[in-house]
Structure formats: structure tokens, C-alpha cells
PDB file of C-alpha atoms in Angstrom:
ATOM      1  CA  MET A 206       3.488 -19.535 -20.131  1.00  0.00           C
ATOM      2  CA  SER A 207       4.212 -19.664 -16.046  1.00  0.00           C
ATOM      3  CA  THR A 208       1.184 -18.571 -13.849  1.00  0.00           C
ATOM      4  CA  PHE A 209       4.385 -16.954 -12.273  1.00  0.00           C
ATOM      5  CA  ASP A 210       5.330 -15.094 -15.841  1.00  0.00           C
ATOM      6  CA  ASP A 211       1.775 -13.880 -16.094  1.00  0.00           C
ATOM      7  CA  ALA A 212       1.364 -11.799 -12.591  1.00  0.00           C
ATOM      8  CA  ILE A 213       4.506 -10.484 -13.571  1.00  0.00           C
ATOM      9  CA  ASP A 214       3.179  -9.079 -16.845  1.00  0.00           C
ATOM     10  CA  ALA A 215      -0.052  -8.301 -15.947  1.00  0.00           C
ATOM     11  CA  LEU A 216       1.670  -5.899 -13.028  1.00  0.00           C
ATOM     12  CA  ARG A 217       4.153  -4.596 -15.616  1.00  0.00           C
ATOM     13  CA  ALA A 218       1.203  -3.595 -18.178  1.00  0.00           C
ATOM     14  CA  LYS A 219      -1.409  -1.424 -17.527  1.00  0.00           C
ATOM     15  CA  ARG A 220      -1.715   1.006 -14.580  1.00  0.00           C
ATOM     16  CA  TRP A 221      -4.066   3.486 -13.909  1.00  0.00           C
ATOM     17  CA  SER A 222      -4.446   6.332 -11.724  1.00  0.00           C
ATOM     18  CA  ILE A 223      -6.066   5.524  -8.489  1.00  0.00           C
ATOM     19  CA  THR A 224      -9.113   7.743  -9.234  1.00  0.00           C
ATOM     20  CA  GLU A 225      -9.669   5.702 -13.175  1.00  0.00           C
ATOM     21  CA  ALA A 226      -8.848   2.500 -11.022  1.00  0.00           C
ATOM     22  CA  PRO A 227     -12.524   1.786  -9.911  1.00  0.00           C
ATOM     23  CA  ASP A 228     -13.609   1.134 -13.387  1.00  0.00           C
ATOM     24  CA  HIS A 229     -10.840  -1.192 -14.082  1.00  0.00           C
ATOM     25  CA  VAL A 230     -10.125  -3.276 -11.054  1.00  0.00           C
ATOM     26  CA  PRO A 231     -12.246  -6.082 -10.696  1.00  0.00           C
ATOM     27  CA  SER A 232     -14.138  -7.660  -7.902  1.00  0.00           C
ATOM     28  CA  ARG A 233     -11.809 -10.628  -7.558  1.00  0.00           C
ATOM     29  CA  PRO A 234      -8.878 -12.258  -6.147  1.00  0.00           C
ATOM     30  CA  GLY A 235      -5.429 -11.146  -7.120  1.00  0.00           C
ATOM     31  CA  LEU A 236      -2.034  -9.482  -7.006  1.00  0.00           C
ATOM     32  CA  TYR A 237      -1.930  -5.618  -7.153  1.00  0.00           C
ATOM     33  CA  ALA A 238       1.480  -3.293  -8.140  1.00  0.00           C
ATOM     34  CA  ILE A 239       1.130   0.269  -6.370  1.00  0.00           C
ATOM     35  CA  TYR A 240       3.666   2.604  -9.195  1.00  0.00           C
ATOM     36  CA  GLY A 241       4.815   6.015  -8.061  1.00  0.00           C
ATOM     37  CA  ASP A 242       5.895   9.094  -9.864  1.00  0.00           C
ATOM     38  CA  THR A 243       9.119  10.668  -9.221  1.00  0.00           C
ATOM     39  CA  ILE A 244       8.240  13.293  -7.131  1.00  0.00           C
ATOM     40  CA  ALA A 245       6.404  10.220  -5.071  1.00  0.00           C
ATOM     41  CA  TRP A 246       9.812   8.754  -5.321  1.00  0.00           C
ATOM     42  CA  ASN A 247      11.502  11.599  -4.341  1.00  0.00           C
ATOM     43  CA  GLU A 248       8.905  12.910  -1.307  1.00  0.00           C
ATOM     44  CA  LEU A 249       9.561   9.320  -0.110  1.00  0.00           C
ATOM     45  CA  GLY A 250      13.068  10.115   0.156  1.00  0.00           C
ATOM     46  CA  LEU A 251      13.866   6.784  -2.717  1.00  0.00           C
ATOM     47  CA  THR A 252      16.135   6.889  -5.116  1.00  0.00           C
ATOM     48  CA  PRO A 253      13.552   7.345  -8.129  1.00  0.00           C
ATOM     49  CA  MET A 254      12.570   4.008 -10.516  1.00  0.00           C
ATOM     50  CA  PRO A 255       9.305   4.443 -11.616  1.00  0.00           C
ATOM     51  CA  ASP A 256       9.193   2.104 -13.617  1.00  0.00           C
ATOM     52  CA  LEU A 257       9.714  -0.264 -10.700  1.00  0.00           C
ATOM     53  CA  PRO A 258       6.545  -0.657  -8.276  1.00  0.00           C
ATOM     54  CA  LEU A 259       6.827   0.716  -4.768  1.00  0.00           C
ATOM     55  CA  TYR A 260       4.460  -2.239  -3.310  1.00  0.00           C
ATOM     56  CA  VAL A 261       2.919  -5.198  -4.129  1.00  0.00           C
ATOM     57  CA  GLY A 262       0.709  -7.102  -2.429  1.00  0.00           C
ATOM     58  CA  LYS A 263      -2.368  -9.882  -2.946  1.00  0.00           C
ATOM     59  CA  ALA A 264      -6.232  -9.766  -1.850  1.00  0.00           C
ATOM     60  CA  GLU A 265      -7.578 -12.869  -1.191  1.00  0.00           C
ATOM     61  CA  GLU A 266     -11.485 -12.255  -1.997  1.00  0.00           C
ATOM     62  CA  SER A 267     -11.350  -8.996  -3.578  1.00  0.00           C
ATOM     63  CA  LEU A 268      -9.148  -6.287  -5.015  1.00  0.00           C
ATOM     64  CA  ALA A 269     -11.628  -3.557  -5.374  1.00  0.00           C
ATOM     65  CA  ARG A 270     -12.380  -3.946  -2.177  1.00  0.00           C
ATOM     66  CA  ARG A 271      -9.579  -4.234  -0.489  1.00  0.00           C
ATOM     67  CA  GLU A 272      -6.979  -2.042  -2.439  1.00  0.00           C
ATOM     68  CA  LEU A 273      -9.856   0.686  -3.466  1.00  0.00           C
ATOM     69  CA  GLN A 274     -11.449   1.259  -0.188  1.00  0.00           C
ATOM     70  CA  GLY A 275      -8.981  -0.434   2.609  1.00  0.00           C
ATOM     71  CA  HIS A 276      -5.711   1.212   0.605  1.00  0.00           C
ATOM     72  CA  PHE A 277      -6.915   4.212  -1.250  1.00  0.00           C
ATOM     73  CA  ALA A 278      -9.574   5.519   0.069  1.00  0.00           C
ATOM     74  CA  VAL A 279     -11.360   5.880  -3.539  1.00  0.00           C
ATOM     75  CA  ASP A 280     -15.047   6.634  -2.069  1.00  0.00           C
ATOM     76  CA  PRO A 281     -15.174  10.245  -0.742  1.00  0.00           C
ATOM     77  CA  ARG A 282     -18.051   8.303   1.771  1.00  0.00           C
ATOM     78  CA  VAL A 283     -15.706   5.930   3.217  1.00  0.00           C
ATOM     79  CA  LYS A 284     -13.228   6.728   5.479  1.00  0.00           C
ATOM     80  CA  ALA A 285      -9.390   5.894   5.018  1.00  0.00           C
ATOM     81  CA  GLN A 286      -7.841   3.696   7.699  1.00  0.00           C
ATOM     82  CA  THR A 287      -4.112   4.386   7.724  1.00  0.00           C
ATOM     83  CA  GLY A 288      -4.649   1.981  10.911  1.00  0.00           C
ATOM     84  CA  SER A 289      -6.017  -0.922   9.158  1.00  0.00           C
ATOM     85  CA  SER A 290      -3.408  -0.703   6.592  1.00  0.00           C
ATOM     86  CA  THR A 291       0.360  -2.390   6.663  1.00  0.00           C
ATOM     87  CA  VAL A 292       1.190  -0.058   3.190  1.00  0.00           C
ATOM     88  CA  ARG A 293      -0.719   3.111   4.362  1.00  0.00           C
ATOM     89  CA  ARG A 294       1.481   3.129   7.423  1.00  0.00           C
ATOM     90  CA  SER A 295       4.536   3.263   5.595  1.00  0.00           C
ATOM     91  CA  PHE A 296       3.614   5.615   2.854  1.00  0.00           C
ATOM     92  CA  ALA A 297       3.025   7.911   6.726  1.00  0.00           C
ATOM     93  CA  SER A 298       6.090   6.902   7.918  1.00  0.00           C
ATOM     94  CA  LEU A 299       8.324   7.502   4.918  1.00  0.00           C
ATOM     95  CA  LEU A 300       6.229  11.124   4.420  1.00  0.00           C
ATOM     96  CA  ARG A 301       5.866  12.233   7.852  1.00  0.00           C
ATOM     97  CA  GLY A 302       8.727  15.311   7.791  1.00  0.00           C
ATOM     98  CA  THR A 303       7.000  16.311   4.169  1.00  0.00           C
ATOM     99  CA  LEU A 304       3.199  16.148   5.233  1.00  0.00           C
ATOM    100  CA  GLU A 305       3.452  16.408   8.927  1.00  0.00           C
ATOM    101  CA  LEU A 306       2.000  13.650   9.808  1.00  0.00           C
ATOM    102  CA  GLN A 307       2.212  11.594  13.301  1.00  0.00           C
ATOM    103  CA  GLY A 308       1.024   8.516  14.458  1.00  0.00           C
ATOM    104  CA  ILE A 309      -1.918   8.292  16.876  1.00  0.00           C
ATOM    105  CA  PRO A 310      -2.983   4.633  18.426  1.00  0.00           C
ATOM    106  CA  ARG A 311      -5.667   3.566  15.862  1.00  0.00           C
ATOM    107  CA  ASN A 312      -8.582   3.347  17.898  1.00  0.00           C
ATOM    108  CA  PRO A 313      -8.203   6.739  20.204  1.00  0.00           C
ATOM    109  CA  ALA A 314     -11.162   5.413  22.219  1.00  0.00           C
ATOM    110  CA  LYS A 315      -8.771   2.062  23.200  1.00  0.00           C
ATOM    111  CA  PRO A 316      -5.368   2.731  22.405  1.00  0.00           C
ATOM    112  CA  GLY A 317      -3.195  -0.410  21.895  1.00  0.00           C
ATOM    113  CA  TYR A 318      -1.620  -2.144  19.049  1.00  0.00           C
ATOM    114  CA  PHE A 319       0.832   0.681  18.581  1.00  0.00           C
ATOM    115  CA  SER A 320       3.121  -1.033  15.721  1.00  0.00           C
ATOM    116  CA  ASN A 321      -0.719  -0.341  14.033  1.00  0.00           C
ATOM    117  CA  PHE A 322      -0.506   3.104  14.166  1.00  0.00           C
ATOM    118  CA  GLY A 323      -3.475   5.684  13.025  1.00  0.00           C
ATOM    119  CA  LEU A 324      -3.377   9.591  11.580  1.00  0.00           C
ATOM    120  CA  SER A 325      -6.009  11.720  12.810  1.00  0.00           C
ATOM    121  CA  ILE A 326      -8.786  11.999  10.591  1.00  0.00           C
ATOM    122  CA  GLU A 327      -7.579  15.688   8.763  1.00  0.00           C
ATOM    123  CA  GLN A 328      -4.007  13.780   8.546  1.00  0.00           C
ATOM    124  CA  ASP A 329      -5.802  10.395   6.721  1.00  0.00           C
ATOM    125  CA  LEU A 330      -6.977  12.351   4.304  1.00  0.00           C
ATOM    126  CA  LEU A 331      -4.087  14.381   3.572  1.00  0.00           C
ATOM    127  CA  LEU A 332      -2.233  11.459   2.809  1.00  0.00           C
ATOM    128  CA  THR A 333      -5.335   9.775   0.424  1.00  0.00           C
ATOM    129  CA  ARG A 334      -5.269  13.325  -1.448  1.00  0.00           C
ATOM    130  CA  TRP A 335      -1.033  12.548  -1.817  1.00  0.00           C
ATOM    131  CA  ILE A 336      -1.793   8.357  -2.467  1.00  0.00           C
ATOM    132  CA  HIS A 337      -4.346   9.782  -4.954  1.00  0.00           C
ATOM    133  CA  ASP A 338      -1.835  12.622  -6.455  1.00  0.00           C
ATOM    134  CA  ARG A 339       1.300  10.187  -6.691  1.00  0.00           C
ATOM    135  CA  LEU A 340       0.316   6.722  -7.300  1.00  0.00           C
ATOM    136  CA  SER A 341      -1.310   4.637  -9.480  1.00  0.00           C
ATOM    137  CA  LEU A 342      -2.483   0.962  -9.811  1.00  0.00           C
ATOM    138  CA  ALA A 343      -1.353  -2.008 -12.166  1.00  0.00           C
ATOM    139  CA  VAL A 344      -3.213  -5.264 -10.951  1.00  0.00           C
ATOM    140  CA  TRP A 345      -3.754  -9.856 -11.662  1.00  0.00           C
ATOM    141  CA  SER A 346      -6.523 -11.570 -11.174  1.00  0.00           C
ATOM    142  CA  THR A 347      -6.699 -14.705 -10.560  1.00  0.00           C
ATOM    143  CA  PRO A 348      -7.738 -16.883 -13.502  1.00  0.00           C
ATOM    144  CA  PRO A 349     -10.927 -19.248 -12.418  1.00  0.00           C
ATOM    145  CA  LEU A 350      -8.108 -22.804 -11.975  1.00  0.00           C
ATOM    146  CA  LEU A 351      -5.364 -20.913  -9.923  1.00  0.00           C
ATOM    147  CA  GLU A 352      -3.420 -24.216  -8.697  1.00  0.00           C
ATOM    148  CA  THR A 353      -0.636 -22.166  -7.153  1.00  0.00           C
ATOM    149  CA  PRO A 354      -1.467 -20.781  -3.534  1.00  0.00           C
ATOM    150  CA  LEU A 355      -1.948 -16.935  -3.760  1.00  0.00           C
ATOM    151  CA  ALA A 356       0.527 -16.337  -1.163  1.00  0.00           C
ATOM    152  CA  ASP A 357       3.750 -17.980  -3.191  1.00  0.00           C
ATOM    153  CA  ILE A 358       2.957 -16.412  -6.242  1.00  0.00           C
ATOM    154  CA  GLU A 359       3.078 -12.636  -4.439  1.00  0.00           C
ATOM    155  CA  ARG A 360       6.182 -14.132  -2.845  1.00  0.00           C
ATOM    156  CA  HIS A 361       8.131 -14.992  -6.158  1.00  0.00           C
ATOM    157  CA  VAL A 362       7.191 -11.250  -7.225  1.00  0.00           C
ATOM    158  CA  ILE A 363       8.488  -9.956  -4.337  1.00  0.00           C
ATOM    159  CA  ARG A 364      11.129 -11.477  -4.377  1.00  0.00           C
ATOM    160  CA  ARG A 365      11.885 -10.847  -8.207  1.00  0.00           C
ATOM    161  CA  TRP A 366      11.644  -6.837  -7.899  1.00  0.00           C
ATOM    162  CA  THR A 367      12.248  -6.428  -4.680  1.00  0.00           C
ATOM    163  CA  PRO A 368       9.387  -3.013  -4.001  1.00  0.00           C
ATOM    164  CA  PRO A 369      10.957  -0.544  -1.405  1.00  0.00           C
ATOM    165  CA  LEU A 370       7.698  -0.959   1.025  1.00  0.00           C
ATOM    166  CA  ASN A 371       7.200  -4.208   1.574  1.00  0.00           C
ATOM    167  CA  LEU A 372       8.360  -5.509   4.922  1.00  0.00           C
ATOM    168  CA  SER A 373       7.525  -9.363   4.586  1.00  0.00           C
ATOM    169  CA  GLU A 374       9.407 -11.476   1.800  1.00  0.00           C
ATOM    170  CA  ASN A 375      11.638  -8.745   0.932  1.00  0.00           C
ATOM    171  CA  PRO A 376      15.481  -9.452   1.322  1.00  0.00           C
ATOM    172  CA  THR A 377      16.056  -5.203   0.569  1.00  0.00           C
ATOM    173  CA  PRO A 378      12.849  -2.860   1.954  1.00  0.00           C
ATOM    174  CA  ALA A 379      13.587   0.720   2.007  1.00  0.00           C
ATOM    175  CA  PRO A 380      16.889   2.031   4.218  1.00  0.00           C
ATOM    176  CA  GLY A 381      14.576   3.056   6.862  1.00  0.00           C
ATOM    177  CA  LEU A 382      11.484   1.702   6.699  1.00  0.00           C
ATOM    178  CA  LYS A 383      11.656  -0.065   9.687  1.00  0.00           C
ATOM    179  CA  ALA A 384      12.990   2.605  12.058  1.00  0.00           C
ATOM    180  CA  ALA A 385      10.366   5.372  10.540  1.00  0.00           C
ATOM    181  CA  ARG A 386       8.066   3.230  11.129  1.00  0.00           C
ATOM    182  CA  THR A 387       8.812   2.247  14.768  1.00  0.00           C
ATOM    183  CA  ALA A 388       9.007   6.431  15.074  1.00  0.00           C
ATOM    184  CA  MET A 389       5.382   6.559  14.187  1.00  0.00           C
ATOM    185  CA  ALA A 390       3.976   3.459  16.711  1.00  0.00           C
ATOM    186  CA  ALA A 391       6.075   5.653  19.453  1.00  0.00           C
ATOM    187  CA  GLU A 392       4.270   8.353  19.267  1.00  0.00           C
ATOM    188  CA  ALA A 393       1.064   6.657  18.919  1.00  0.00           C
ATOM    189  CA  LYS A 394       2.547   4.876  21.763  1.00  0.00           C
ATOM    190  CA  ALA A 395       3.085   8.582  24.023  1.00  0.00           C
ATOM    191  CA  TRP A 396       0.096  10.352  22.692  1.00  0.00           C
ATOM    192  CA  ARG A 397      -2.652  11.456  24.922  1.00  0.00           C
ATOM    193  CA  PRO A 398      -6.339  13.125  23.843  1.00  0.00           C
ATOM    194  CA  ALA A 399      -6.366  16.581  23.725  1.00  0.00           C
ATOM    195  CA  THR A 400      -7.657  17.827  27.508  1.00  0.00           C
TER     196      THR A 400
END
């Protein structure tokens, strides 16, 4: 079996809810696939295909640190960081109306880089709650002697599955995703602190 097939099989196999994932996701490099239930697909404005991932990504160092902390904020002591997570920005953009989210600068003290918009603390918590309620995760950790670059394996999986929330390397991202992200970036640019 090829490395690509091994990755595909693992990412199709066992999934864990976000709250269960810390017991199963290793602190190793690898790929992850984010799945959503039917309600998630509907609320994102997508035709439900819950057997396919919404997003596929890679962690060059640690699946546990990047995914469980950076994207999903499974540790309540760790603040969610939409401004530092492209997949959270995609979820936020498509859930903007449903969850009543508004883009702000990821660092309100030094506004800039508006395409990397963030959310208020309260809205980040709301998005995290939605993520915990609606999404699940599958992972493939790299074997000890990986000969193929991880980025090549990720690219292969994305092109095979075309997950709707992947923008890079995906020939068919979700319709309207780029426009939704642009709208939230414009909100972040127009943001002004309360006086």
C-alpha cells in the first residue's frame, strides 16, 4: 500500500468528537481531516456530505498542539485564536449569519493584516462551542521514515477529496467561501474600538 493510500485509509477510519480527541491525537506530525454532521453542513450552507471531510490539513510538528489547541481550543485555559487559524476563519465566514459573527483585527491593539481577521473573545467562544458540538476529527500520523514530503501527501488528499473549506490546492472550494472571507476581512478593516 502506498503512503497516499495509507493516509486516505486512516483519515476515513476512526473519528473522534473534538472533546474525545485529546485522548487519541498524537503529538506527532501528520494529516488531519475535519468532518461535520449533517447540521454542520447545512449551517455552513453546503450540500450535506458527512462522509467526506470539510477540511484537510497538515501539522509539521504536532497534531495535538496545532489542531487541538490552535483550531479547536480543547483546553479551556487556552484562548481560541481565529486570527491565527485559517480553518477557523473559514468556519467563521460561512457561519457569519448563523452565529452572528463579525470580523475584527486579530490584534486590535495593532490593527493590520485584515485577511487574517479575528473575532471578539465572546464570538470566539461561540465558534468554539459550535465546533465542539458539530465537528469530529480523524488523523494520520506520519511513519518514522517518511520519504514523501508531508505537503505532497496533503496535496494529494485534498485533490482527491476536494474538501469544501480548503482554499489552497483545491480545484473546487465551497462556493462563496472566498467572498465570505473577504467580507469579514472588510469588517475587520472597518473596525474601530468602542469609545
